[in-house]
Every structure is written in structure tokens, then in C-alpha cells.
């Protein structure tokens, strides 16, 4: 039986510990401007996945990924010291796709705004394709209106 509340608490604590350790103890020059966005722990508390984002281009992301992999042992020992759990979970670092998804959504919204503006300008000068009164009127009623 797994305790999801305990796993969530441990994941939150791991996120804080990893972020603080990266800021204070890890002095790897390959480590870019990294932000720890989330951490998730399995139900048995044996494995932790740490999500991160890096500000910069692809080369900085690759260098940061290599720096995190090389600092994994130091980070895991620090997590073990500060959490006090019997078995320190293994850490897996995954680049978070959140910034790319947000950028994609912003691009889609900009495209939708442009299409809406084009429709609005087209509709502003438009006229009806048919008569002013689009409904068919029987001939007897049309004759009554003319008189």
C-alpha cells in the first residue's frame, strides 16, 4: 500500500534540496541558468524524477544535462542527509518541456488573433450577397406592396 501524501511531501522536499544544492554547492561551469520546476517520487519512494528548465540555447541545455548527470551523486547524498529517509531515492533528471509548450501555445494564439483580425477587416466592408430582404415573398403579397 502506497502513501501518496508521503510521496508528495518527499518530492517537494527533494525539489527544494536539489535546487538549494545546485545553487550553493555545485560549481560546475557547464551548469547554466537552471531552474528545478518539479519533482516526482514513485509510490515505493525508491526513484525520484527531477524536472528542470534551462535558460539558453540547445548547447547550454546539453551542457547543463551533462553537469547534472555528473553531479547526481553529490545531489543524491545531500537529499539523503536532508530528508532522513531510510532509502535515498535514485535521481533522474528530465528536461521539462513546459517552456516549449508555452511558446507553442503563444504562437498558436498569435496566429488565431491574426486570423480573427483578417476576418474582422473583411467583414467590415462586406455587403449581403442577395437582396436586402432574403426571404421569399409570394407574388400576391408583392403586388399588394407595390400599390
PDB file of N, CA and C in Angstrom, residues 66-132:
ATOM      1  N   UNK A  66      24.598  17.412 -18.944  1.00  0.00           N
ATOM      2  CA  UNK A  66      25.829  16.684 -18.607  1.00  0.00           C
ATOM      3  C   UNK A  66      26.295  17.042 -17.195  1.00  0.00           C
ATOM      4  N   UNK A  67      26.173  18.314 -16.815  1.00  0.00           N
ATOM      5  CA  UNK A  67      26.582  18.736 -15.476  1.00  0.00           C
ATOM      6  C   UNK A  67      25.696  18.104 -14.405  1.00  0.00           C
ATOM      7  N   UNK A  68      24.409  18.010 -14.668  1.00  0.00           N
ATOM      8  CA  UNK A  68      23.506  17.387 -13.698  1.00  0.00           C
ATOM      9  C   UNK A  68      23.797  15.896 -13.558  1.00  0.00           C
ATOM     10  N   UNK A  69      24.091  15.243 -14.660  1.00  0.00           N
ATOM     11  CA  UNK A  69      24.431  13.819 -14.590  1.00  0.00           C
ATOM     12  C   UNK A  69      25.713  13.595 -13.798  1.00  0.00           C
ATOM     13  N   UNK A  70      26.680  14.482 -13.955  1.00  0.00           N
ATOM     14  CA  UNK A  70      27.938  14.306 -13.222  1.00  0.00           C
ATOM     15  C   UNK A  70      27.788  14.659 -11.745  1.00  0.00           C
ATOM     16  N   UNK A  71      26.834  15.517 -11.408  1.00  0.00           N
ATOM     17  CA  UNK A  71      26.625  15.910 -10.017  1.00  0.00           C
ATOM     18  C   UNK A  71      25.559  15.070  -9.331  1.00  0.00           C
ATOM     19  N   UNK A  72      25.089  14.033  -9.992  1.00  0.00           N
ATOM     20  CA  UNK A  72      23.996  13.227  -9.453  1.00  0.00           C
ATOM     21  C   UNK A  72      24.341  12.597  -8.099  1.00  0.00           C
ATOM     22  N   UNK A  73      25.544  12.138  -7.933  1.00  0.00           N
ATOM     23  CA  UNK A  73      25.951  11.513  -6.668  1.00  0.00           C
ATOM     24  C   UNK A  73      25.948  12.492  -5.509  1.00  0.00           C
ATOM     25  N   UNK A  74      26.491  13.684  -5.732  1.00  0.00           N
ATOM     26  CA  UNK A  74      26.508  14.716  -4.683  1.00  0.00           C
ATOM     27  C   UNK A  74      25.082  15.116  -4.327  1.00  0.00           C
ATOM     28  N   UNK A  75      24.258  15.277  -5.339  1.00  0.00           N
ATOM     29  CA  UNK A  75      22.869  15.667  -5.090  1.00  0.00           C
ATOM     30  C   UNK A  75      22.110  14.576  -4.340  1.00  0.00           C
ATOM     31  N   UNK A  76      22.343  13.327  -4.697  1.00  0.00           N
ATOM     32  CA  UNK A  76      21.652  12.230  -4.009  1.00  0.00           C
ATOM     33  C   UNK A  76      22.092  12.131  -2.563  1.00  0.00           C
ATOM     34  N   UNK A  77      23.378  12.294  -2.292  1.00  0.00           N
ATOM     35  CA  UNK A  77      23.838  12.231  -0.894  1.00  0.00           C
ATOM     36  C   UNK A  77      23.271  13.392  -0.082  1.00  0.00           C
ATOM     37  N   UNK A  78      23.160  14.554  -0.693  1.00  0.00           N
ATOM     38  CA  UNK A  78      22.577  15.706   0.008  1.00  0.00           C
ATOM     39  C   UNK A  78      21.089  15.483   0.275  1.00  0.00           C
ATOM     40  N   UNK A  79      20.391  14.887  -0.689  1.00  0.00           N
ATOM     41  CA  UNK A  79      18.973  14.552  -0.477  1.00  0.00           C
ATOM     42  C   UNK A  79      18.851  13.561   0.671  1.00  0.00           C
ATOM     43  N   UNK A  80      19.735  12.574   0.734  1.00  0.00           N
ATOM     44  CA  UNK A  80      19.708  11.591   1.816  1.00  0.00           C
ATOM     45  C   UNK A  80      19.948  12.221   3.181  1.00  0.00           C
ATOM     46  N   UNK A  81      20.879  13.162   3.245  1.00  0.00           N
ATOM     47  CA  UNK A  81      21.166  13.831   4.521  1.00  0.00           C
ATOM     48  C   UNK A  81      19.996  14.678   4.997  1.00  0.00           C
ATOM     49  N   UNK A  82      19.388  15.401   4.081  1.00  0.00           N
ATOM     50  CA  UNK A  82      18.377  16.377   4.480  1.00  0.00           C
ATOM     51  C   UNK A  82      16.966  15.812   4.593  1.00  0.00           C
ATOM     52  N   UNK A  83      16.702  14.649   4.011  1.00  0.00           N
ATOM     53  CA  UNK A  83      15.351  14.102   4.109  1.00  0.00           C
ATOM     54  C   UNK A  83      15.214  13.078   5.227  1.00  0.00           C
ATOM     55  N   UNK A  84      16.264  12.363   5.535  1.00  0.00           N
ATOM     56  CA  UNK A  84      16.221  11.408   6.632  1.00  0.00           C
ATOM     57  C   UNK A  84      15.415  10.153   6.334  1.00  0.00           C
ATOM     58  N   UNK A  85      15.222   9.816   5.074  1.00  0.00           N
ATOM     59  CA  UNK A  85      14.510   8.587   4.754  1.00  0.00           C
ATOM     60  C   UNK A  85      15.478   7.407   4.817  1.00  0.00           C
ATOM     61  N   UNK A  86      14.937   6.212   5.007  1.00  0.00           N
ATOM     62  CA  UNK A  86      15.771   5.024   5.149  1.00  0.00           C
ATOM     63  C   UNK A  86      16.531   4.718   3.862  1.00  0.00           C
ATOM     64  N   UNK A  87      15.846   4.820   2.738  1.00  0.00           N
ATOM     65  CA  UNK A  87      16.473   4.565   1.450  1.00  0.00           C
ATOM     66  C   UNK A  87      16.408   5.850   0.631  1.00  0.00           C
ATOM     67  N   UNK A  88      17.567   6.376   0.273  1.00  0.00           N
ATOM     68  CA  UNK A  88      17.599   7.591  -0.536  1.00  0.00           C
ATOM     69  C   UNK A  88      17.232   7.244  -1.972  1.00  0.00           C
ATOM     70  N   UNK A  89      16.223   7.926  -2.532  1.00  0.00           N
ATOM     71  CA  UNK A  89      15.796   7.577  -3.889  1.00  0.00           C
ATOM     72  C   UNK A  89      16.859   7.926  -4.931  1.00  0.00           C
ATOM     73  N   UNK A  90      16.884   7.136  -5.992  1.00  0.00           N
ATOM     74  CA  UNK A  90      17.771   7.449  -7.099  1.00  0.00           C
ATOM     75  C   UNK A  90      17.175   8.634  -7.861  1.00  0.00           C
ATOM     76  N   UNK A  91      18.037   9.493  -8.347  1.00  0.00           N
ATOM     77  CA  UNK A  91      17.589  10.710  -9.020  1.00  0.00           C
ATOM     78  C   UNK A  91      17.721  10.556 -10.530  1.00  0.00           C
ATOM     79  N   UNK A  92      16.699  10.967 -11.228  1.00  0.00           N
ATOM     80  CA  UNK A  92      16.708  11.015 -12.681  1.00  0.00           C
ATOM     81  C   UNK A  92      16.331  12.432 -13.081  1.00  0.00           C
ATOM     82  N   UNK A  93      17.146  13.049 -13.919  1.00  0.00           N
ATOM     83  CA  UNK A  93      16.891  14.421 -14.342  1.00  0.00           C
ATOM     84  C   UNK A  93      16.279  14.418 -15.746  1.00  0.00           C
ATOM     85  N   UNK A  94      15.167  15.145 -15.874  1.00  0.00           N
ATOM     86  CA  UNK A  94      14.448  15.223 -17.139  1.00  0.00           C
ATOM     87  C   UNK A  94      14.227  16.691 -17.471  1.00  0.00           C
ATOM     88  N   UNK A  95      14.601  17.075 -18.690  1.00  0.00           N
ATOM     89  CA  UNK A  95      14.366  18.454 -19.128  1.00  0.00           C
ATOM     90  C   UNK A  95      12.868  18.671 -19.277  1.00  0.00           C
ATOM     91  N   UNK A  96      12.361  19.685 -18.627  1.00  0.00           N
ATOM     92  CA  UNK A  96      10.928  19.983 -18.641  1.00  0.00           C
ATOM     93  C   UNK A  96      10.565  20.646 -19.960  1.00  0.00           C
ATOM     94  N   UNK A  97       9.499  20.190 -20.576  1.00  0.00           N
ATOM     95  CA  UNK A  97       9.060  20.722 -21.868  1.00  0.00           C
ATOM     96  C   UNK A  97       8.099  21.893 -21.709  1.00  0.00           C
ATOM     97  N   UNK A  98       7.929  22.386 -20.505  1.00  0.00           N
ATOM     98  CA  UNK A  98       6.972  23.458 -20.250  1.00  0.00           C
ATOM     99  C   UNK A  98       7.259  24.731 -21.044  1.00  0.00           C
ATOM    100  N   UNK A  99       8.483  25.240 -21.108  1.00  0.00           N
ATOM    101  CA  UNK A  99       8.716  26.468 -21.882  1.00  0.00           C
ATOM    102  C   UNK A  99       8.407  26.300 -23.373  1.00  0.00           C
ATOM    103  N   UNK A 100       8.760  25.145 -23.943  1.00  0.00           N
ATOM    104  CA  UNK A 100       8.479  24.924 -25.358  1.00  0.00           C
ATOM    105  C   UNK A 100       6.974  24.848 -25.603  1.00  0.00           C
ATOM    106  N   UNK A 101       6.258  24.196 -24.692  1.00  0.00           N
ATOM    107  CA  UNK A 101       4.802  24.113 -24.836  1.00  0.00           C
ATOM    108  C   UNK A 101       4.159  25.490 -24.707  1.00  0.00           C
ATOM    109  N   UNK A 102       4.641  26.290 -23.768  1.00  0.00           N
ATOM    110  CA  UNK A 102       4.096  27.639 -23.592  1.00  0.00           C
ATOM    111  C   UNK A 102       4.375  28.498 -24.825  1.00  0.00           C
ATOM    112  N   UNK A 103       5.566  28.371 -25.381  1.00  0.00           N
ATOM    113  CA  UNK A 103       5.915  29.121 -26.589  1.00  0.00           C
ATOM    114  C   UNK A 103       5.032  28.690 -27.760  1.00  0.00           C
ATOM    115  N   UNK A 104       4.766  27.399 -27.876  1.00  0.00           N
ATOM    116  CA  UNK A 104       3.907  26.882 -28.935  1.00  0.00           C
ATOM    117  C   UNK A 104       2.477  27.406 -28.784  1.00  0.00           C
ATOM    118  N   UNK A 105       1.970  27.430 -27.568  1.00  0.00           N
ATOM    119  CA  UNK A 105       0.626  27.955 -27.319  1.00  0.00           C
ATOM    120  C   UNK A 105       0.563  29.441 -27.639  1.00  0.00           C
ATOM    121  N   UNK A 106       1.598  30.205 -27.265  1.00  0.00           N
ATOM    122  CA  UNK A 106       1.629  31.636 -27.594  1.00  0.00           C
ATOM    123  C   UNK A 106       1.620  31.858 -29.110  1.00  0.00           C
ATOM    124  N   UNK A 107       2.379  31.037 -29.839  1.00  0.00           N
ATOM    125  CA  UNK A 107       2.390  31.155 -31.300  1.00  0.00           C
ATOM    126  C   UNK A 107       1.012  30.854 -31.898  1.00  0.00           C
ATOM    127  N   UNK A 108       0.358  29.828 -31.377  1.00  0.00           N
ATOM    128  CA  UNK A 108      -0.981  29.491 -31.865  1.00  0.00           C
ATOM    129  C   UNK A 108      -1.983  30.604 -31.558  1.00  0.00           C
ATOM    130  N   UNK A 109      -1.876  31.203 -30.374  1.00  0.00           N
ATOM    131  CA  UNK A 109      -2.773  32.309 -30.024  1.00  0.00           C
ATOM    132  C   UNK A 109      -2.523  33.529 -30.906  1.00  0.00           C
ATOM    133  N   UNK A 110      -1.259  33.822 -31.204  1.00  0.00           N
ATOM    134  CA  UNK A 110      -0.942  34.939 -32.102  1.00  0.00           C
ATOM    135  C   UNK A 110      -1.511  34.698 -33.497  1.00  0.00           C
ATOM    136  N   UNK A 111      -1.398  33.463 -33.978  1.00  0.00           N
ATOM    137  CA  UNK A 111      -1.935  33.125 -35.289  1.00  0.00           C
ATOM    138  C   UNK A 111      -3.465  33.259 -35.298  1.00  0.00           C
ATOM    139  N   UNK A 112      -4.121  32.829 -34.223  1.00  0.00           N
ATOM    140  CA  UNK A 112      -5.583  32.951 -34.140  1.00  0.00           C
ATOM    141  C   UNK A 112      -6.007  34.418 -34.101  1.00  0.00           C
ATOM    142  N   UNK A 113      -5.247  35.258 -33.382  1.00  0.00           N
ATOM    143  CA  UNK A 113      -5.552  36.699 -33.350  1.00  0.00           C
ATOM    144  C   UNK A 113      -5.412  37.316 -34.738  1.00  0.00           C
ATOM    145  N   UNK A 114      -4.390  36.932 -35.469  1.00  0.00           N
ATOM    146  CA  UNK A 114      -4.189  37.464 -36.820  1.00  0.00           C
ATOM    147  C   UNK A 114      -5.323  37.039 -37.747  1.00  0.00           C
ATOM    148  N   UNK A 115      -5.752  35.804 -37.652  1.00  0.00           N
ATOM    149  CA  UNK A 115      -6.859  35.327 -38.488  1.00  0.00           C
ATOM    150  C   UNK A 115      -8.151  36.047 -38.107  1.00  0.00           C
ATOM    151  N   UNK A 116      -8.390  36.242 -36.816  1.00  0.00           N
ATOM    152  CA  UNK A 116      -9.583  36.978 -36.373  1.00  0.00           C
ATOM    153  C   UNK A 116      -9.571  38.412 -36.888  1.00  0.00           C
ATOM    154  N   UNK A 117      -8.401  39.054 -36.859  1.00  0.00           N
ATOM    155  CA  UNK A 117      -8.307  40.425 -37.365  1.00  0.00           C
ATOM    156  C   UNK A 117      -8.574  40.471 -38.869  1.00  0.00           C
ATOM    157  N   UNK A 118      -8.090  39.489 -39.615  1.00  0.00           N
ATOM    158  CA  UNK A 118      -8.333  39.443 -41.057  1.00  0.00           C
ATOM    159  C   UNK A 118      -9.822  39.244 -41.347  1.00  0.00           C
ATOM    160  N   UNK A 119     -10.471  38.399 -40.590  1.00  0.00           N
ATOM    161  CA  UNK A 119     -11.911  38.188 -40.772  1.00  0.00           C
ATOM    162  C   UNK A 119     -12.678  39.455 -40.426  1.00  0.00           C
ATOM    163  N   UNK A 120     -12.262  40.135 -39.369  1.00  0.00           N
ATOM    164  CA  UNK A 120     -12.924  41.372 -38.957  1.00  0.00           C
ATOM    165  C   UNK A 120     -12.807  42.455 -40.034  1.00  0.00           C
ATOM    166  N   UNK A 121     -11.628  42.602 -40.634  1.00  0.00           N
ATOM    167  CA  UNK A 121     -11.465  43.614 -41.689  1.00  0.00           C
ATOM    168  C   UNK A 121     -12.240  43.239 -42.944  1.00  0.00           C
ATOM    169  N   UNK A 122     -12.313  41.962 -43.272  1.00  0.00           N
ATOM    170  CA  UNK A 122     -13.095  41.518 -44.430  1.00  0.00           C
ATOM    171  C   UNK A 122     -14.580  41.749 -44.190  1.00  0.00           C
ATOM    172  N   UNK A 123     -15.043  41.502 -42.996  1.00  0.00           N
ATOM    173  CA  UNK A 123     -16.466  41.645 -42.688  1.00  0.00           C
ATOM    174  C   UNK A 123     -16.878  43.110 -42.587  1.00  0.00           C
ATOM    175  N   UNK A 124     -15.951  44.011 -42.333  1.00  0.00           N
ATOM    176  CA  UNK A 124     -16.294  45.426 -42.158  1.00  0.00           C
ATOM    177  C   UNK A 124     -16.824  46.042 -43.462  1.00  0.00           C
ATOM    178  N   UNK A 125     -16.274  45.702 -44.595  1.00  0.00           N
ATOM    179  CA  UNK A 125     -16.703  46.287 -45.859  1.00  0.00           C
ATOM    180  C   UNK A 125     -17.594  45.374 -46.670  1.00  0.00           C
ATOM    181  N   UNK A 126     -18.108  44.338 -46.072  1.00  0.00           N
ATOM    182  CA  UNK A 126     -18.890  43.355 -46.809  1.00  0.00           C
ATOM    183  C   UNK A 126     -20.352  43.787 -46.938  1.00  0.00           C
ATOM    184  N   UNK A 127     -20.980  43.323 -48.002  1.00  0.00           N
ATOM    185  CA  UNK A 127     -22.404  43.551 -48.224  1.00  0.00           C
ATOM    186  C   UNK A 127     -23.072  42.201 -48.431  1.00  0.00           C
ATOM    187  N   UNK A 128     -24.373  42.185 -48.274  1.00  0.00           N
ATOM    188  CA  UNK A 128     -25.098  40.938 -48.447  1.00  0.00           C
ATOM    189  C   UNK A 128     -25.015  40.483 -49.906  1.00  0.00           C
ATOM    190  N   UNK A 129     -24.986  39.198 -50.113  1.00  0.00           N
ATOM    191  CA  UNK A 129     -24.878  38.654 -51.461  1.00  0.00           C
ATOM    192  C   UNK A 129     -26.207  38.730 -52.217  1.00  0.00           C
ATOM    193  N   UNK A 130     -27.308  38.676 -51.499  1.00  0.00           N
ATOM    194  CA  UNK A 130     -28.619  38.680 -52.141  1.00  0.00           C
ATOM    195  C   UNK A 130     -29.306  40.019 -51.966  1.00  0.00           C
ATOM    196  N   UNK A 131     -30.625  39.975 -52.041  1.00  0.00           N
ATOM    197  CA  UNK A 131     -31.421  41.183 -51.857  1.00  0.00           C
ATOM    198  C   UNK A 131     -31.368  41.627 -50.412  1.00  0.00           C
ATOM    199  N   UNK A 132     -31.905  42.809 -50.175  1.00  0.00           N
ATOM    200  CA  UNK A 132     -31.972  43.324 -48.815  1.00  0.00           C
ATOM    201  C   UNK A 132     -32.887  42.461 -47.965  1.00  0.00           C
TER     202      UNK A 132
END
